[in-house]
N, CA, C and O atoms as a MOPAC input file, in Angstrom:
PM7 MOZYME 1SCF
protein

 N      6.92100 1   -20.93400 1     4.87600 1
 C      7.16600 1   -20.19600 1     4.19900 1
 C      7.10800 1   -18.67700 1     4.01300 1
 O      6.02400 1   -18.09500 1     3.99900 1
 N      8.28700 1   -18.02900 1     3.86900 1
 C      8.36600 1   -16.44200 1     4.53500 1
 C      7.72000 1   -15.93500 1     4.09900 1
 O      7.66500 1   -15.81500 1     2.87500 1
 N      6.71800 1   -15.26300 1     5.14100 1
 C      5.35300 1   -13.74700 1     3.97000 1
 C      6.15500 1   -12.94800 1     4.32700 1
 O      6.55800 1   -12.87600 1     5.48800 1
 N      6.61200 1   -12.03700 1     3.17100 1
 C      6.88700 1   -10.30600 1     3.35900 1
 C      5.50600 1    -9.55600 1     3.98300 1
 O      4.42300 1   -10.06600 1     4.27100 1
 N      5.79200 1    -8.65600 1     4.04600 1
 C      4.97200 1    -7.42900 1     4.09500 1
 C      4.74600 1    -6.76300 1     2.91700 1
 O      5.52700 1    -5.99000 1     2.36200 1
 N      2.82900 1    -7.33000 1     2.28300 1
 C      2.30800 1    -6.73100 1     1.19800 1
 C      2.67900 1    -5.89700 1     0.92000 1
 O      2.82900 1    -5.11200 1     1.85600 1
 N      3.12500 1    -5.36400 1    -0.50800 1
 C      3.17400 1    -4.04300 1    -1.08500 1
 C      1.88800 1    -3.74700 1    -1.13800 1
 O      0.96300 1    -4.37300 1    -0.62100 1
 N      1.82000 1    -2.34100 1    -2.06300 1
 C      3.25200 1    -1.19900 1    -2.30100 1
 C      3.98800 1    -0.94200 1    -1.39100 1
 O      3.47600 1    -0.85500 1    -0.27500 1
 N      4.88700 1    -0.81200 1    -1.48200 1
 C      5.68500 1    -0.30700 1    -0.17900 1
 C      6.57800 1     1.24100 1    -0.83400 1
 O      6.98000 1     1.22800 1    -1.99700 1
 N      6.73400 1     2.12300 1    -0.19700 1
 C      7.06500 1     3.73400 1    -0.49500 1
 C      8.19200 1     4.05100 1    -0.21800 1
 O      9.04900 1     3.17100 1    -0.30600 1
 N      8.50500 1     5.11100 1     0.11900 1
 C     10.06100 1     6.19500 1     0.26500 1
 C      9.54900 1     6.70000 1     0.50300 1
 O      8.51500 1     6.94700 1    -0.11800 1
 N     10.07500 1     7.53900 1     2.19700 1
 C      9.74400 1     8.86200 1     2.81400 1
 C     11.26900 1     9.39200 1     3.26800 1
 O     12.04600 1     8.57300 1     3.75900 1
 N     11.71900 1    10.95300 1     3.06700 1
 C     12.49300 1    11.49700 1     3.73900 1
 C     12.04100 1    12.37800 1     4.39000 1
 O     11.68200 1    13.53200 1     4.15600 1
 N     12.08100 1    11.77100 1     5.20900 1
 C     11.62600 1    13.36500 1     7.03000 1
 C     12.89600 1    13.24700 1     7.11000 1
 O     13.62100 1    12.30700 1     6.78500 1
 N     13.16200 1    14.36400 1     7.61100 1
 C     14.83900 1    14.88700 1     8.80600 1
 C     15.42200 1    14.04600 1     7.69700 1
 O     15.52000 1    12.99100 1     8.32400 1
 N     15.84300 1    13.78800 1     6.58200 1
 C     17.32900 1    13.29000 1     5.98300 1
 C     17.69800 1    12.03800 1     5.96300 1
 O     18.71300 1    11.53200 1     5.48400 1
 N     16.51400 1    11.41000 1     6.69900 1
 C     17.06000 1     9.60000 1     6.42000 1
 C     15.64300 1     9.52300 1     5.06800 1
 O     14.70900 1    10.26900 1     4.77300 1
 N     16.25400 1     7.95900 1     4.45800 1
 C     15.65800 1     7.60400 1     3.60200 1
 C     14.76100 1     6.57500 1     4.21300 1
 O     15.43300 1     5.58300 1     4.49500 1
 N     13.41800 1     6.42200 1     4.54600 1
 C     12.21500 1     4.45600 1     5.45300 1
 C     11.53500 1     5.02700 1     4.11100 1
 O     11.35000 1     6.00200 1     3.38200 1
 N     11.18400 1     2.91600 1     4.48800 1
 C     11.07200 1     2.63800 1     3.29500 1
 C      9.55200 1     1.90100 1     4.75300 1
 O      9.56200 1     1.39500 1     5.87500 1
 N      8.40900 1     2.36400 1     3.59600 1
 C      6.81200 1     2.43600 1     4.85800 1
 C      5.90800 1     1.70500 1     4.20500 1
 O      6.14700 1     1.73100 1     2.99800 1
 N      4.98500 1     1.07100 1     4.47300 1
 C      3.54400 1     0.59100 1     3.78200 1
 C      3.24600 1     1.09400 1     4.26000 1
 O      3.77700 1     1.67600 1     5.20600 1
 N      1.28000 1     1.20000 1     3.50600 1
 C      0.07900 1     2.09500 1     4.45200 1
 C     -0.22600 1     1.78300 1     5.05200 1
 O     -1.19700 1     2.43700 1     5.43200 1
 N      0.11900 1     0.32600 1     6.05900 1
 C     -0.54400 1     0.29200 1     7.19700 1
 C      1.08400 1     0.49200 1     8.65700 1
 O      0.93100 1     0.83000 1     9.83100 1
 N      2.09900 1     0.22700 1     8.13300 1
 C      3.46400 1     0.58100 1     8.56900 1
 C      3.91300 1     1.82500 1     8.70300 1
 O      3.95000 1     2.59400 1     7.74300 1
 N      4.26600 1     2.12700 1     9.79600 1
 C      4.84100 1     3.59000 1     9.69100 1
 C      6.32800 1     3.15600 1     8.81000 1
 O      6.56300 1     3.52300 1     7.65900 1
 N      7.38200 1     2.15700 1     9.79400 1
 C      8.72000 1     2.29600 1     9.08500 1
 C      9.04100 1     0.39200 1     8.74600 1
 O      9.00000 1    -0.41100 1     9.67800 1
 N      9.31500 1    -0.00600 1     7.42000 1
 C      9.84500 1    -1.04000 1     7.09100 1
 C     11.27600 1    -0.95100 1     7.30200 1
 O     11.56600 1    -1.91400 1     8.01200 1
 N     11.95400 1    -0.51100 1     7.13100 1
 C     12.85800 1    -0.09900 1     6.89400 1
 C     13.76000 1     1.78800 1     6.95000 1
 O     13.17800 1     2.78200 1     6.51700 1
 N     14.97300 1     1.82800 1     7.47300 1
 C     15.44300 1     3.56700 1     6.89800 1
 C     16.96000 1     3.16300 1     7.19400 1
 O     17.59100 1     2.74800 1     8.16600 1
 N     17.28200 1     3.56300 1     5.58500 1
 C     18.38500 1     3.19200 1     4.75300 1
 C     19.64800 1     4.44800 1     5.59200 1
 O     19.24600 1     5.22500 1     6.45700 1
 N     21.09100 1     4.42400 1     5.14700 1
 C     21.63900 1     5.72500 1     5.77200 1
 C     23.39800 1     5.39900 1     4.83700 1
 O     24.05400 1     4.41700 1     4.48900 1
 N     23.52700 1     7.02800 1     4.76700 1
 C     25.02000 1     6.44200 1     4.11400 1
 C     24.63300 1     6.83100 1     2.84200 1
 O     23.47900 1     7.17800 1     2.59000 1
 N     25.89500 1     6.78000 1     1.68900 1
 C     25.97700 1     7.21700 1     0.32100 1
 C     25.09800 1     6.98400 1    -0.02500 1
 O     24.28200 1     7.87400 1    -0.26500 1
 N     24.84300 1     5.80900 1    -0.20600 1
 C     23.89500 1     5.46000 1    -0.97400 1
 C     22.33000 1     4.42600 1    -0.24000 1
 O     21.95800 1     3.26800 1    -0.43000 1
 N     21.89600 1     5.33800 1     0.44200 1
 C     20.77300 1     5.77000 1     1.03800 1
 C     19.65900 1     5.73500 1     0.31000 1
 O     18.84200 1     4.89000 1     0.67600 1
 N     19.23400 1     6.70200 1    -1.04300 1
 C     18.14000 1     6.38700 1    -1.34000 1
 C     18.77400 1     5.58000 1    -2.38300 1
 O     19.04700 1     4.64400 1    -1.63200 1
 N     19.20200 1     5.21800 1    -3.45700 1
 C     19.46200 1     3.93300 1    -3.59800 1
 C     18.11300 1     2.38600 1    -3.10900 1
 O     17.03800 1     1.87800 1    -3.42900 1
 N     19.24200 1     2.30100 1    -2.16900 1
 C     19.27700 1     1.05900 1    -1.36100 1
 C     17.57900 1     1.19400 1    -0.74500 1
 O     17.11200 1     0.16600 1    -0.25500 1
 N     16.71800 1     2.41700 1    -0.77900 1
 C     16.06600 1     2.28300 1    -0.42700 1
 C     14.38500 1     2.45500 1    -1.73100 1
 O     13.16800 1     2.26700 1    -1.74400 1
 N     15.26000 1     2.82100 1    -2.40600 1
 C     13.92200 1     2.57100 1    -3.84600 1
 C     14.05600 1     1.17000 1    -4.58000 1
 O     13.35000 1     0.50100 1    -5.33500 1
 N     15.26600 1     1.05700 1    -4.01000 1
 C     15.69400 1    -1.05500 1    -3.90000 1
 C     14.80300 1    -1.89900 1    -3.32000 1
 O     13.85700 1    -2.36800 1    -3.95400 1
 N     14.99800 1    -2.12300 1    -2.25400 1
 C     13.63700 1    -2.45000 1    -1.19500 1
 C     12.58800 1    -1.74100 1    -1.45200 1
 O     11.80300 1    -2.68600 1    -1.53300 1
 N     11.92400 1    -0.79500 1    -1.65200 1
 C     10.66300 1    -0.54300 1    -1.86400 1
 C      9.90400 1    -0.81600 1    -3.62700 1
 O      8.78800 1    -0.55400 1    -4.07600 1
 N     11.08500 1    -1.42200 1    -4.21700 1
 C     10.54700 1    -2.45800 1    -5.10800 1
 C     10.60700 1    -3.35400 1    -5.02500 1
 O     10.22500 1    -4.05800 1    -5.96000 1
 N     11.19600 1    -4.00400 1    -3.69700 1
 C     10.86500 1    -5.05600 1    -4.22000 1
 C     10.04500 1    -6.50900 1    -4.15300 1
 O     10.30500 1    -7.63900 1    -4.56500 1
 N      8.70800 1    -5.80400 1    -3.28800 1
 C      7.08900 1    -6.32000 1    -3.42600 1
 C      6.90000 1    -6.23700 1    -4.96500 1
 O      5.92400 1    -6.97300 1    -5.10900 1
 N      7.05400 1    -6.03200 1    -5.53600 1
 C      6.92400 1    -5.05600 1    -7.23700 1
 C      7.65900 1    -6.43200 1    -7.93300 1
 O      7.12100 1    -7.17700 1    -8.75200 1
 N      8.73100 1    -6.53200 1    -7.50300 1
 C     10.02300 1    -7.81200 1    -8.69600 1
 C      9.95700 1    -8.70100 1    -8.09500 1
 O     10.57400 1    -9.62200 1    -8.63100 1
 N      9.41900 1    -9.01900 1    -7.01400 1
 C      9.21400 1   -10.50900 1    -6.33500 1
 C      7.88800 1   -11.21000 1    -7.34400 1
 O      7.91200 1   -12.34900 1    -7.81100 1
 N      6.67100 1   -10.10800 1    -7.53600 1
 C      6.03000 1   -10.38200 1    -8.36700 1
 C      5.72200 1   -10.88100 1    -9.70300 1
 O      5.08600 1   -11.77500 1   -10.26300 1
 N      6.77100 1    -9.48000 1   -10.04500 1
 C      7.26900 1   -10.08400 1   -11.57400 1
 C      7.73300 1   -11.16800 1   -11.75400 1
 O      7.30700 1   -12.05600 1   -12.49300 1
 N      9.04900 1   -11.16300 1   -10.78500 1
 C      9.70500 1   -12.24000 1   -11.22200 1
 C      9.19500 1   -13.61600 1   -10.77400 1
 O     10.11900 1   -14.43000 1   -10.73900 1
 N      7.72200 1   -14.24500 1   -10.33600 1
 C      7.72700 1   -15.11400 1   -10.00800 1
 C      6.53900 1   -15.11500 1   -11.26300 1
 O      6.18300 1   -16.26200 1   -11.53500 1
 N      6.19400 1   -14.56900 1   -11.67600 1
 C      5.10400 1   -14.44200 1   -12.77600 1
 C      5.56800 1   -14.73100 1   -14.27800 1
 O      4.91200 1   -15.09700 1   -15.25300 1
 N      7.43100 1   -14.33400 1   -14.07300 1
 C      7.94600 1   -15.07100 1   -15.20000 1
 C      7.90200 1   -16.48100 1   -15.39500 1
 O      7.41700 1   -17.17000 1   -16.29300 1
 N      8.71300 1   -16.83500 1   -14.02000 1
 C      9.33500 1   -17.73900 1   -13.81000 1
 C      7.87500 1   -18.97800 1   -13.83700 1
 O      7.99900 1   -20.15900 1   -14.16000 1
 N      5.97000 1   -18.00700 1   -13.21700 1
 C      5.51100 1   -19.47500 1   -13.48300 1
 C      4.95900 1   -19.56600 1   -15.09100 1
 O      4.02800 1   -20.35400 1   -15.25700 1
 N      5.47500 1   -18.79000 1   -16.36100 1
 C      4.44500 1   -18.62800 1   -17.38600 1
 C      5.64200 1   -19.37200 1   -18.01500 1
 O      5.44200 1   -20.05200 1   -19.02100 1
 N      7.30000 1   -19.24900 1   -17.29200 1
 C      8.27300 1   -19.03000 1   -18.83600 1
 C      8.50500 1   -20.81300 1   -18.56000 1
 O      8.80600 1   -21.69800 1   -19.36100 1
 N      8.29400 1   -20.85100 1   -17.46100 1
 C      9.36100 1   -22.18900 1   -17.34100 1
 C      8.59000 1   -23.09800 1   -18.17900 1
 O      9.33500 1   -23.63700 1   -18.99800 1
 N      7.10000 1   -23.55500 1   -18.30400 1
 C      7.01900 1   -24.53200 1   -19.21700 1
 C      7.72400 1   -24.31000 1   -20.64100 1
 O      8.11500 1   -25.34900 1   -21.17100 1
 N      7.95700 1   -23.05400 1   -21.37800 1
 C      8.51800 1   -23.05900 1   -22.60700 1
 C      9.82100 1   -23.58300 1   -22.37900 1
 O     10.34500 1   -24.13500 1   -23.34700 1
 N     10.27700 1   -23.54600 1   -21.61900 1
 C     11.82200 1   -23.35700 1   -21.49800 1
 C     11.65400 1   -24.96800 1   -22.38100 1
 O     10.81400 1   -25.83400 1   -22.13300 1
 N     13.08800 1   -25.02200 1   -23.79600 1
 C     14.06400 1   -26.48100 1   -23.38700 1
 C     14.97900 1   -26.70400 1   -22.74400 1
 O     16.01300 1   -26.17600 1   -23.15100 1
 N     15.05000 1   -27.24800 1   -21.92800 1
 C     16.44300 1   -27.99300 1   -21.67600 1
 C     17.01100 1   -28.11900 1   -22.22200 1
 O     16.78300 1   -28.96900 1   -23.08300 1
 N     18.65900 1   -27.17700 1   -22.23700 1
 C     20.09800 1   -27.08700 1   -22.68000 1
 C     20.59300 1   -28.00000 1   -23.11100 1
 O     20.76000 1   -28.93700 1   -22.33100 1
 N     21.05500 1   -28.15500 1   -24.53600 1
 C     21.27300 1   -29.22300 1   -25.05400 1
 C     20.69000 1   -29.72200 1   -25.70600 1
 O     21.21800 1   -30.61200 1   -26.37300 1
 N     19.07200 1   -29.38100 1   -25.90200 1
 C     17.93200 1   -29.68600 1   -27.00600 1
 C     18.59100 1   -29.41200 1   -28.05800 1
 O     19.54000 1   -28.64200 1   -28.20400 1
 N     17.69200 1   -30.51800 1   -29.29900 1
 C     17.61500 1   -29.78400 1   -30.15200 1
 C     17.91200 1   -28.36800 1   -30.69300 1
 O     17.04200 1   -27.49700 1   -30.68000 1
 N     19.12000 1   -28.16200 1   -31.15500 1
 C     18.99500 1   -26.80600 1   -31.84800 1
 C     18.64000 1   -26.21000 1   -32.82400 1
 O     19.10500 1   -25.12000 1   -33.15700 1
 N     17.71200 1   -26.86800 1   -33.46900 1
 C     16.27500 1   -26.08000 1   -33.90400 1
 C     15.74900 1   -26.03600 1   -34.00900 1
 O     15.11100 1   -25.78500 1   -35.03200 1
 N     15.21200 1   -26.48300 1   -31.90700 1
 C     14.08300 1   -25.79700 1   -31.47400 1
 C     14.08100 1   -24.11600 1   -31.20800 1
 O     14.98700 1   -23.42200 1   -30.74700 1
 N     12.57600 1   -23.67500 1   -31.72200 1
 C     12.87100 1   -22.21300 1   -31.59800 1
 C     12.95300 1   -21.95200 1   -30.23600 1
 O     13.53700 1   -22.59000 1   -29.36000 1
 N     12.18200 1   -20.76100 1   -30.15600 1
 C     13.11600 1   -19.73500 1   -28.46500 1
 C     11.84100 1   -20.93100 1   -27.74000 1
 O     11.07100 1   -21.68000 1   -28.34200 1
 N     12.00900 1   -20.73500 1   -26.38400 1
 C     13.78700 1   -20.13800 1   -25.59300 1
 C     14.38600 1   -20.79100 1   -25.33700 1
 O     14.64900 1   -20.98200 1   -24.15000 1
 N     14.85200 1   -21.39000 1   -26.18500 1
 C     15.82500 1   -22.40400 1   -26.62200 1
 C     16.61000 1   -22.62900 1   -24.95900 1
 O     16.63100 1   -23.47500 1   -24.06400 1
 N     17.55700 1   -20.43800 1   -25.45200 1
 C     18.81300 1   -19.99400 1   -25.22000 1
 C     18.01600 1   -19.85100 1   -23.19300 1
 O     19.00200 1   -19.95000 1   -22.46300 1
 N     16.92500 1   -19.70300 1   -22.44500 1
 C     17.11900 1   -19.20100 1   -21.80100 1
 C     16.96800 1   -20.11100 1   -20.68100 1
 O     17.07100 1   -19.38100 1   -19.69600 1
 N     16.80300 1   -21.15900 1   -20.33400 1
 C     16.79100 1   -21.97700 1   -19.33600 1
 C     17.53000 1   -21.68400 1   -17.63400 1
 O     17.13400 1   -21.90500 1   -16.49000 1
 N     18.95700 1   -20.99700 1   -18.32000 1
 C     19.58100 1   -20.46500 1   -16.98700 1
 C     19.09600 1   -19.11000 1   -16.10700 1
 O     19.27500 1   -18.67000 1   -14.97100 1
 N     18.57800 1   -18.83100 1   -16.98500 1
 C     18.20700 1   -17.22600 1   -16.90600 1
 C     16.60500 1   -17.29500 1   -15.52100 1
 O     16.39800 1   -16.72100 1   -14.45200 1
 N     15.89200 1   -18.22900 1   -16.28500 1
 C     14.94500 1   -19.33100 1   -15.86700 1
 C     15.51800 1   -20.02300 1   -13.97200 1
 O     15.12200 1   -20.05200 1   -12.80700 1
 N     16.52900 1   -20.40200 1   -14.74000 1
 C     17.30100 1   -21.25000 1   -13.17800 1
 C     17.65500 1   -20.48200 1   -11.51500 1
 O     17.53100 1   -20.72800 1   -10.31600 1
 N     18.43800 1   -18.85700 1   -12.94400 1
 C     18.15400 1   -18.12200 1   -11.88400 1
 C     17.51500 1   -17.45200 1   -10.97300 1
 O     17.72000 1   -17.31600 1    -9.76700 1
 N     16.57900 1   -16.97700 1   -11.79700 1
 C     15.47800 1   -16.74800 1   -11.30700 1
 C     14.82400 1   -17.06500 1   -10.24400 1
 O     14.53400 1   -16.25200 1    -9.36600 1
 N     14.43400 1   -18.68700 1   -10.22200 1
 C     14.39100 1   -19.86000 1    -9.42200 1
 C     14.61900 1   -19.91000 1    -7.79600 1
 O     13.95200 1   -20.28300 1    -6.83100 1
 N     16.29500 1   -19.16900 1    -8.06800 1
 C     17.15300 1   -19.19100 1    -7.23700 1
 C     16.47400 1   -17.74500 1    -5.88300 1
 O     16.11500 1   -17.73200 1    -4.70600 1
 N     16.63800 1   -16.70300 1    -7.06600 1
 C     16.16700 1   -15.85100 1    -6.59200 1
 C     15.58100 1   -15.26100 1    -5.49200 1
 O     15.81500 1   -14.53500 1    -4.52500 1
 N     14.12600 1   -16.31500 1    -6.44600 1
 C     12.99300 1   -16.39100 1    -5.65700 1
 C     13.26800 1   -17.18300 1    -3.98200 1
 O     12.78300 1   -16.63100 1    -2.99400 1
 N     13.94100 1   -18.27000 1    -3.86000 1
 C     13.86900 1   -19.60100 1    -2.95500 1
 C     14.66700 1   -18.18600 1    -2.45100 1
 O     13.68600 1   -17.55900 1    -2.05100 1
 N     15.66100 1   -17.41700 1    -2.25100 1
 C     17.07300 1   -16.65400 1    -1.84300 1
 C     15.66500 1   -15.60100 1    -0.88400 1
 O     15.67000 1   -15.38600 1     0.32800 1
 N     14.61600 1   -15.12100 1    -1.87500 1
 C     13.69900 1   -13.91000 1    -1.03800 1
 C     12.47500 1   -14.97200 1     0.29600 1
 O     12.08900 1   -14.67200 1     1.42600 1
 N     12.29400 1   -15.86100 1    -0.32700 1
 C     11.74300 1   -16.54100 1     0.68200 1
 C     12.61100 1   -17.38200 1     1.71600 1
 O     12.00500 1   -18.21700 1     2.38800 1
 N     13.31800 1   -17.30400 1     1.81100 1
 C     14.32000 1   -17.94700 1     2.78200 1
 C     15.01100 1   -19.28700 1     3.01500 1
 O     15.60700 1   -19.71500 1     4.00300 1
 N     14.67000 1   -20.02200 1     1.39400 1
 C     14.22800 1   -21.75200 1     1.00200 1
 C     15.74700 1   -21.40100 1     0.80100 1
 O     15.82300 1   -22.02600 1    -0.25700 1
 N     16.76900 1   -21.00100 1     0.93300 1
 C     18.32200 1   -21.32300 1     0.75800 1
 C     19.35400 1   -20.94900 1     2.01800 1
 O     20.55900 1   -21.18200 1     1.91900 1

């Protein structure tokens, strides 16, 4: 598995540029263009988003009933596709896809 630089990451804006930084590293990435700020913010949030998504998968997966199961099964019968989508997104972030 590929390891990412641990968060938290921050966005700074020196000289009109959007720069994503981490406490020990001056520049992880730099964004430019019309969506520079939005891109920088989503990149800076990615370690927290990754951890939150992993926690959701780890804790919700055992509760999910496969689709097509008993329709009287209570929550969370309909969440299997969402858990699978989250697993695929995590695999992409880990470089496993």
